[in-house]
Short mmCIF file of N, CA and C in Angstrom, two decimals:
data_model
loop_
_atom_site.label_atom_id
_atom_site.label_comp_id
_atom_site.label_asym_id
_atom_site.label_seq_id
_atom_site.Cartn_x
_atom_site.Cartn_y
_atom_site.Cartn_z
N UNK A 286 23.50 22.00 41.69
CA UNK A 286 22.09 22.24 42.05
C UNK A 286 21.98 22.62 43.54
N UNK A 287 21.16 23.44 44.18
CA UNK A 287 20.97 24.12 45.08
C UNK A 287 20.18 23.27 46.27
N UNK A 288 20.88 22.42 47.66
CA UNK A 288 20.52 21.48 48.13
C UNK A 288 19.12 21.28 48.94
N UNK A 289 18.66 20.64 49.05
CA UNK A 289 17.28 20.60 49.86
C UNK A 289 17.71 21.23 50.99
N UNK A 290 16.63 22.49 51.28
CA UNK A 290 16.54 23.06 52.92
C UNK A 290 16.58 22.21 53.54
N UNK A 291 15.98 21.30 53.71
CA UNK A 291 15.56 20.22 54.94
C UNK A 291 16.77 19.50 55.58
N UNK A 292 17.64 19.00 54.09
CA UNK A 292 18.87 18.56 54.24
C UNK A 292 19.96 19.88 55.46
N UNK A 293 19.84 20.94 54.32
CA UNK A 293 20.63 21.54 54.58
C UNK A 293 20.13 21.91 56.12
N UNK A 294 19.21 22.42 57.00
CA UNK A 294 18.69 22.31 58.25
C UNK A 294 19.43 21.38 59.35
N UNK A 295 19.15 20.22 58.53
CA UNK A 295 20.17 18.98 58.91
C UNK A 295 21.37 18.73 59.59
N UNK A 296 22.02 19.29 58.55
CA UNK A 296 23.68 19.61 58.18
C UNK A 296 24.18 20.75 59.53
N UNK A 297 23.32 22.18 59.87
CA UNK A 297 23.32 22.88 60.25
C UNK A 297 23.10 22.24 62.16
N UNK A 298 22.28 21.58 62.15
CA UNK A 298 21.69 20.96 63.37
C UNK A 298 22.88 19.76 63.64
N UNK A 299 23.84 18.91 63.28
CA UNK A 299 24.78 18.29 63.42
C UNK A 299 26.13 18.80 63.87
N UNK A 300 26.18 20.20 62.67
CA UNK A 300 26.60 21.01 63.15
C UNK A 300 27.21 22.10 64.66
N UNK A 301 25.55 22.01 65.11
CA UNK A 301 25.53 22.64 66.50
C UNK A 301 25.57 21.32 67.28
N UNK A 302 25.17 20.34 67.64
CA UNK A 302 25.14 18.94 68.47
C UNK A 302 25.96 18.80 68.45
N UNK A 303 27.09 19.14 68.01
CA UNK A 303 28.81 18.66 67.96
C UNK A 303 29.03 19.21 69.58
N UNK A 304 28.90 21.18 68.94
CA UNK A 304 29.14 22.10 69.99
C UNK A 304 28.16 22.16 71.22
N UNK A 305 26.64 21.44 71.07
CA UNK A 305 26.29 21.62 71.93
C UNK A 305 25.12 20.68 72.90
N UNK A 306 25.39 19.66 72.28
CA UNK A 306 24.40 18.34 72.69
C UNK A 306 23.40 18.29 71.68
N UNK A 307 22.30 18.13 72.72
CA UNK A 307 21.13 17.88 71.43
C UNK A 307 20.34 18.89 70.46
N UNK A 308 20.54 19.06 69.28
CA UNK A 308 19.80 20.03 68.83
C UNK A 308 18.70 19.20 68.07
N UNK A 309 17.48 20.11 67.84
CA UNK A 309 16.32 19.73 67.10
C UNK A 309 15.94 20.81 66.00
N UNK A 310 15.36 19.82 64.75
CA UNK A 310 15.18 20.98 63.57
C UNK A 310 13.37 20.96 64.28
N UNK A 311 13.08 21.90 63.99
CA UNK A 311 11.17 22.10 64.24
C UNK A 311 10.92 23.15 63.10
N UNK A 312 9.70 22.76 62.14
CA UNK A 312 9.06 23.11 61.43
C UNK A 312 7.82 23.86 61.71
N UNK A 313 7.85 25.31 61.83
CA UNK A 313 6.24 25.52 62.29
C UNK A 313 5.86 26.66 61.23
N UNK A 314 4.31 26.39 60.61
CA UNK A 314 3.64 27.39 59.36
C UNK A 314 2.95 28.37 60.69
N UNK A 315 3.42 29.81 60.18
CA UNK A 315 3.12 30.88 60.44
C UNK A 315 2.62 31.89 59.71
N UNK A 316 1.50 32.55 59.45
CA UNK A 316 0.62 33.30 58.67
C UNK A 316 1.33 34.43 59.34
N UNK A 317 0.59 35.43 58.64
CA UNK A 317 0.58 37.11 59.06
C UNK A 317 0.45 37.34 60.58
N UNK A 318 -0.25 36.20 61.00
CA UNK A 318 -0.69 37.00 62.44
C UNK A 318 0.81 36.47 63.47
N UNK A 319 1.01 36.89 64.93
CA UNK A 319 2.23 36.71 65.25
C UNK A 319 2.31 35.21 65.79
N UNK A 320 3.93 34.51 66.03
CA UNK A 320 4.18 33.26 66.42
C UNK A 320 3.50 32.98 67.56
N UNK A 321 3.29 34.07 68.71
CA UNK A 321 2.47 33.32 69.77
C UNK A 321 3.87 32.67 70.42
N UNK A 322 4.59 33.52 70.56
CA UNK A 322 5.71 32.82 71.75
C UNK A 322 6.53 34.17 71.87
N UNK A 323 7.11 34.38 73.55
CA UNK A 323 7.63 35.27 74.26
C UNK A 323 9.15 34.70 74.31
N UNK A 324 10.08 35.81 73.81
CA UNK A 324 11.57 35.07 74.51
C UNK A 324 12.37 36.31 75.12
N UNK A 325 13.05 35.53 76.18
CA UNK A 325 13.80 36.11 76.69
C UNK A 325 15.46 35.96 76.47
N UNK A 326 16.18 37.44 77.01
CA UNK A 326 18.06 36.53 76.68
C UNK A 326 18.23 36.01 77.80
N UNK A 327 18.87 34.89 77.89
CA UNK A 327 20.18 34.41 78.57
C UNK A 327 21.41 34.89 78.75
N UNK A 328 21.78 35.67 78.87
CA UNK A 328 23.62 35.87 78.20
C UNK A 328 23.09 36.27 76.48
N UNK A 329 24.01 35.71 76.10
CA UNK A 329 23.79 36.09 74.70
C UNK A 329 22.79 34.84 73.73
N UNK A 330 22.10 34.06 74.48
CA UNK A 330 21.35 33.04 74.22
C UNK A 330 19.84 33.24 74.39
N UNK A 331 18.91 33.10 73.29
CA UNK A 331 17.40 33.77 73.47
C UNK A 331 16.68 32.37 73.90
N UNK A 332 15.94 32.42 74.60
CA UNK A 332 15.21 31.63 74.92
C UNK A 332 13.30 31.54 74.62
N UNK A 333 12.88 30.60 74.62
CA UNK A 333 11.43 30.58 74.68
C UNK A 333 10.77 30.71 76.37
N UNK A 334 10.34 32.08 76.41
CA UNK A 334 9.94 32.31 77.81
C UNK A 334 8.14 31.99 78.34
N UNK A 335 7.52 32.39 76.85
CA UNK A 335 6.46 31.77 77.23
C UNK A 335 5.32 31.37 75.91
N UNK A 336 4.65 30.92 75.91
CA UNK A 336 4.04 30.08 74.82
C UNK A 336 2.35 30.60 75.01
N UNK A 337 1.81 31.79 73.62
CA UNK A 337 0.82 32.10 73.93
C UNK A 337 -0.74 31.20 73.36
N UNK A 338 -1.85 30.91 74.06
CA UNK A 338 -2.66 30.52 73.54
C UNK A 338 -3.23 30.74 72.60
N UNK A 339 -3.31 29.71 71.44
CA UNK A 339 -3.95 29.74 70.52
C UNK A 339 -2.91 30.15 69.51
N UNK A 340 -1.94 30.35 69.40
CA UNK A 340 -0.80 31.31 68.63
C UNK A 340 -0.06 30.24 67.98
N UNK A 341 0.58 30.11 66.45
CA UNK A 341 1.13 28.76 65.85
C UNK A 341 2.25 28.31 66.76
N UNK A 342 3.33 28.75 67.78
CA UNK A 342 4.06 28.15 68.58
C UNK A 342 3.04 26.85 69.13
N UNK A 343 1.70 27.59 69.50
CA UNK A 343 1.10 26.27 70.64
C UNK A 343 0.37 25.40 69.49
N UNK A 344 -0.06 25.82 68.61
CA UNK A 344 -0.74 24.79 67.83
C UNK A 344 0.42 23.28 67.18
N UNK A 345 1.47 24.41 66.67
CA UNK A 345 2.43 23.27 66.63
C UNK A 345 2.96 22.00 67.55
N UNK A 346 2.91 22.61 68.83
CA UNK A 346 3.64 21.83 70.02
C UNK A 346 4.79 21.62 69.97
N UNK A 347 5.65 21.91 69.21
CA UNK A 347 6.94 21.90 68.69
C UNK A 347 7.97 22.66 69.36
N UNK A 348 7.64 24.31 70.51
CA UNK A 348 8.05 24.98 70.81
C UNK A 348 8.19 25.35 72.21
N UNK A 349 8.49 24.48 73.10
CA UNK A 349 8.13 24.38 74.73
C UNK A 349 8.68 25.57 74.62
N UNK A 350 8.40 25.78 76.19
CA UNK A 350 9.09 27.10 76.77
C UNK A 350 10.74 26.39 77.51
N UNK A 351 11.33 27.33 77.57
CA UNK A 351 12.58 26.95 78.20
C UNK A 351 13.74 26.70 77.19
N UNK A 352 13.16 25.89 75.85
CA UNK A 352 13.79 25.87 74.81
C UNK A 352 14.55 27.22 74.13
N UNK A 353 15.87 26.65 74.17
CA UNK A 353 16.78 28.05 73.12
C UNK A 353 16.73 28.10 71.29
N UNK A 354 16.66 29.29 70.76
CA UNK A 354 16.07 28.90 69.49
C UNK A 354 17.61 29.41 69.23
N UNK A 355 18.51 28.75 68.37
CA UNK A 355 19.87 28.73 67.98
C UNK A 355 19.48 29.48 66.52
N UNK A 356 18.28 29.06 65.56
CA UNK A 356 18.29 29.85 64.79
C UNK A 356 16.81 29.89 63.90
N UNK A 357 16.63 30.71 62.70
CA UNK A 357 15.43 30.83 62.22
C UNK A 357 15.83 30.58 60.62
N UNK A 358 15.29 29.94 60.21
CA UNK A 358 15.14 29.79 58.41
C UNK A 358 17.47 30.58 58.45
N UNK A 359 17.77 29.71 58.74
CA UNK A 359 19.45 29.89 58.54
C UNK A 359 19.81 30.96 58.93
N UNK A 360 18.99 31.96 59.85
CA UNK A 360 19.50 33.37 60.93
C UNK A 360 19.74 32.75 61.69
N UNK A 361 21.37 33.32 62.68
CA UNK A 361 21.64 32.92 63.59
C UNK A 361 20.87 33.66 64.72
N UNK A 362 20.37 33.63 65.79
CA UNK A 362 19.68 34.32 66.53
C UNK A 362 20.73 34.81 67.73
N UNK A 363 21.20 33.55 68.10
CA UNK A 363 22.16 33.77 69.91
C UNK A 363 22.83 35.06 69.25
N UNK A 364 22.88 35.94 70.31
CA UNK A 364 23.67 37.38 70.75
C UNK A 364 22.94 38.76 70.22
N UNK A 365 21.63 38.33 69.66
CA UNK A 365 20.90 38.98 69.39
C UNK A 365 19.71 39.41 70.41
N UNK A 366 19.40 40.58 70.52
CA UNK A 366 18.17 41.26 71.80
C UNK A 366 17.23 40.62 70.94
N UNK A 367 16.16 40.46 72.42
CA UNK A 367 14.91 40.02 72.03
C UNK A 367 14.13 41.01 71.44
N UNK A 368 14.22 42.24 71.08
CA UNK A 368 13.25 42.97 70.27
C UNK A 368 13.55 43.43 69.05
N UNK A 369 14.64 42.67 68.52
CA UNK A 369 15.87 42.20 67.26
C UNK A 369 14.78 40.87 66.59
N UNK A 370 14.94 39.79 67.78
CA UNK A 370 14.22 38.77 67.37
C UNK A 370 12.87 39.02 67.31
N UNK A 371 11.99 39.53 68.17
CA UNK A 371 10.65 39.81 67.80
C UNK A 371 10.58 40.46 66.40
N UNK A 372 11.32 41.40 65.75
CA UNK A 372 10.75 41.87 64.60
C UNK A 372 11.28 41.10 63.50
N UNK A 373 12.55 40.35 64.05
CA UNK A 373 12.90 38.81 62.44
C UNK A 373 11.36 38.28 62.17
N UNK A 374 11.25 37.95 63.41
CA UNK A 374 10.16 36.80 63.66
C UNK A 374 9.22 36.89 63.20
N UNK A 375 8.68 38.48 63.54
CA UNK A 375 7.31 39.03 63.06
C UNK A 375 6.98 39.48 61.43
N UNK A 376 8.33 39.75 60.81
CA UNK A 376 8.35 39.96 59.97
C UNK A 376 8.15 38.44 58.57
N UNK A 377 8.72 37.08 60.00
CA UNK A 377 8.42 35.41 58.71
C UNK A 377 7.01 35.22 58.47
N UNK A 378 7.13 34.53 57.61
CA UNK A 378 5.87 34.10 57.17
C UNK A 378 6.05 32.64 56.67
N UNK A 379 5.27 31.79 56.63
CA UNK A 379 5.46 30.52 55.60
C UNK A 379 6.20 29.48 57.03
N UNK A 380 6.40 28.41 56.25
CA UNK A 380 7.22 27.36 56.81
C UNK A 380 8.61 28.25 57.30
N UNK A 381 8.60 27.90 58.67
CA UNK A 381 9.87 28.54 59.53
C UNK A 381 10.74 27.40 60.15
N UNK A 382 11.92 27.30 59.85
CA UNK A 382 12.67 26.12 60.13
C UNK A 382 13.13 26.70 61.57
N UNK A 383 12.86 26.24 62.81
CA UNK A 383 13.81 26.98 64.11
C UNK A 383 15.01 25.45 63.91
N UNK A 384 16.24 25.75 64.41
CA UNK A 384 16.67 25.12 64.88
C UNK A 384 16.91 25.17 66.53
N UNK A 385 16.96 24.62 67.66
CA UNK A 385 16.28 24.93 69.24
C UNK A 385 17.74 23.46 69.87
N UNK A 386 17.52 24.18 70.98
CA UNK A 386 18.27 22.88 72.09
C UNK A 386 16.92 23.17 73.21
N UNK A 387 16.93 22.02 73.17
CA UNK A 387 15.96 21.34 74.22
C UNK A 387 16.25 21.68 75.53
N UNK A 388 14.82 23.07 75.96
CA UNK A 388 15.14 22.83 77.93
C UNK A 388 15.99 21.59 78.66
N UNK A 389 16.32 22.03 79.58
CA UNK A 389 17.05 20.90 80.66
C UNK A 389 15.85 19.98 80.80
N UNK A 390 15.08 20.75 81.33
CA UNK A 390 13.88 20.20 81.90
C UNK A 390 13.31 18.90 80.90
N UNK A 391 12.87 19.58 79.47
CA UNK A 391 12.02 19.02 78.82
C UNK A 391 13.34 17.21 78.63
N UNK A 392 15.13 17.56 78.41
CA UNK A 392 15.71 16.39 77.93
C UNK A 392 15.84 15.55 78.93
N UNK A 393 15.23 16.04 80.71
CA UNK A 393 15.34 15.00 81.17
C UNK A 393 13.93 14.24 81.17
N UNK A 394 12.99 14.71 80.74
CA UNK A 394 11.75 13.91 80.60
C UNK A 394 11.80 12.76 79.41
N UNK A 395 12.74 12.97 78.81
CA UNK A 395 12.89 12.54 77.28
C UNK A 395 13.67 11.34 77.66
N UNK A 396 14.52 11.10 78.89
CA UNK A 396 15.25 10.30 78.87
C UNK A 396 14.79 8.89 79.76
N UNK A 397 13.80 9.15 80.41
CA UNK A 397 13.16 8.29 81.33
C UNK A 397 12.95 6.93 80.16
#
């Protein structure tokens, strides 16, 4: 039988925390209209550059800026241009699984 996404998200996110510290699964519902978040590359690493008002990134709260999105509904994203990822992105709809590593910034607030 064909395993629960959620699980499998899971599996995938343990996965990367091996290779890369902390990863987080985030769940955000996205309609037709766009995510409402800007990214930029790193190297071959996309990042969340900015977070637009009113747009499901901000309604969720799920999606700081600074955050790297490692992947989308089981697409790998890193080494991919951002106007690669804008049209994955634009093209989801429904429940979108990101898997993300947490800004520097945001994991040292987390640790206080």
């Amino acid at each position: 039988p064909p395993e629960d996404p959620e699980e499998e998200a899971q599996e995938r996110a343990a996965h990367y925390a091996q290779a890369q510290g902390t990863v987080r699964v985030v769940h955000v519902d996205k309609t037709s209209e766009p995510l409402g978040a800007t990214v930029r590359n790193e190297g071959d690493s996309v990042v969340i550059a900015r977070i637009v008002r009113g747009g499901a990134a901000e309604r969720s709260g799920l999606l700081p800026e600074g955050d790297e999105i490692l992947e989308v509904n089981g697409l790998e994203m890193r080494g991919r241009h951002v106007n690669e990822v804008c049209d994955i992105l634009g093209g989801m709809q429904g429940r979108l699984t990101f898997l993300v590593i947490p800004s520097p910034a945001v994991q040292a607030e987390r640790t206080y």
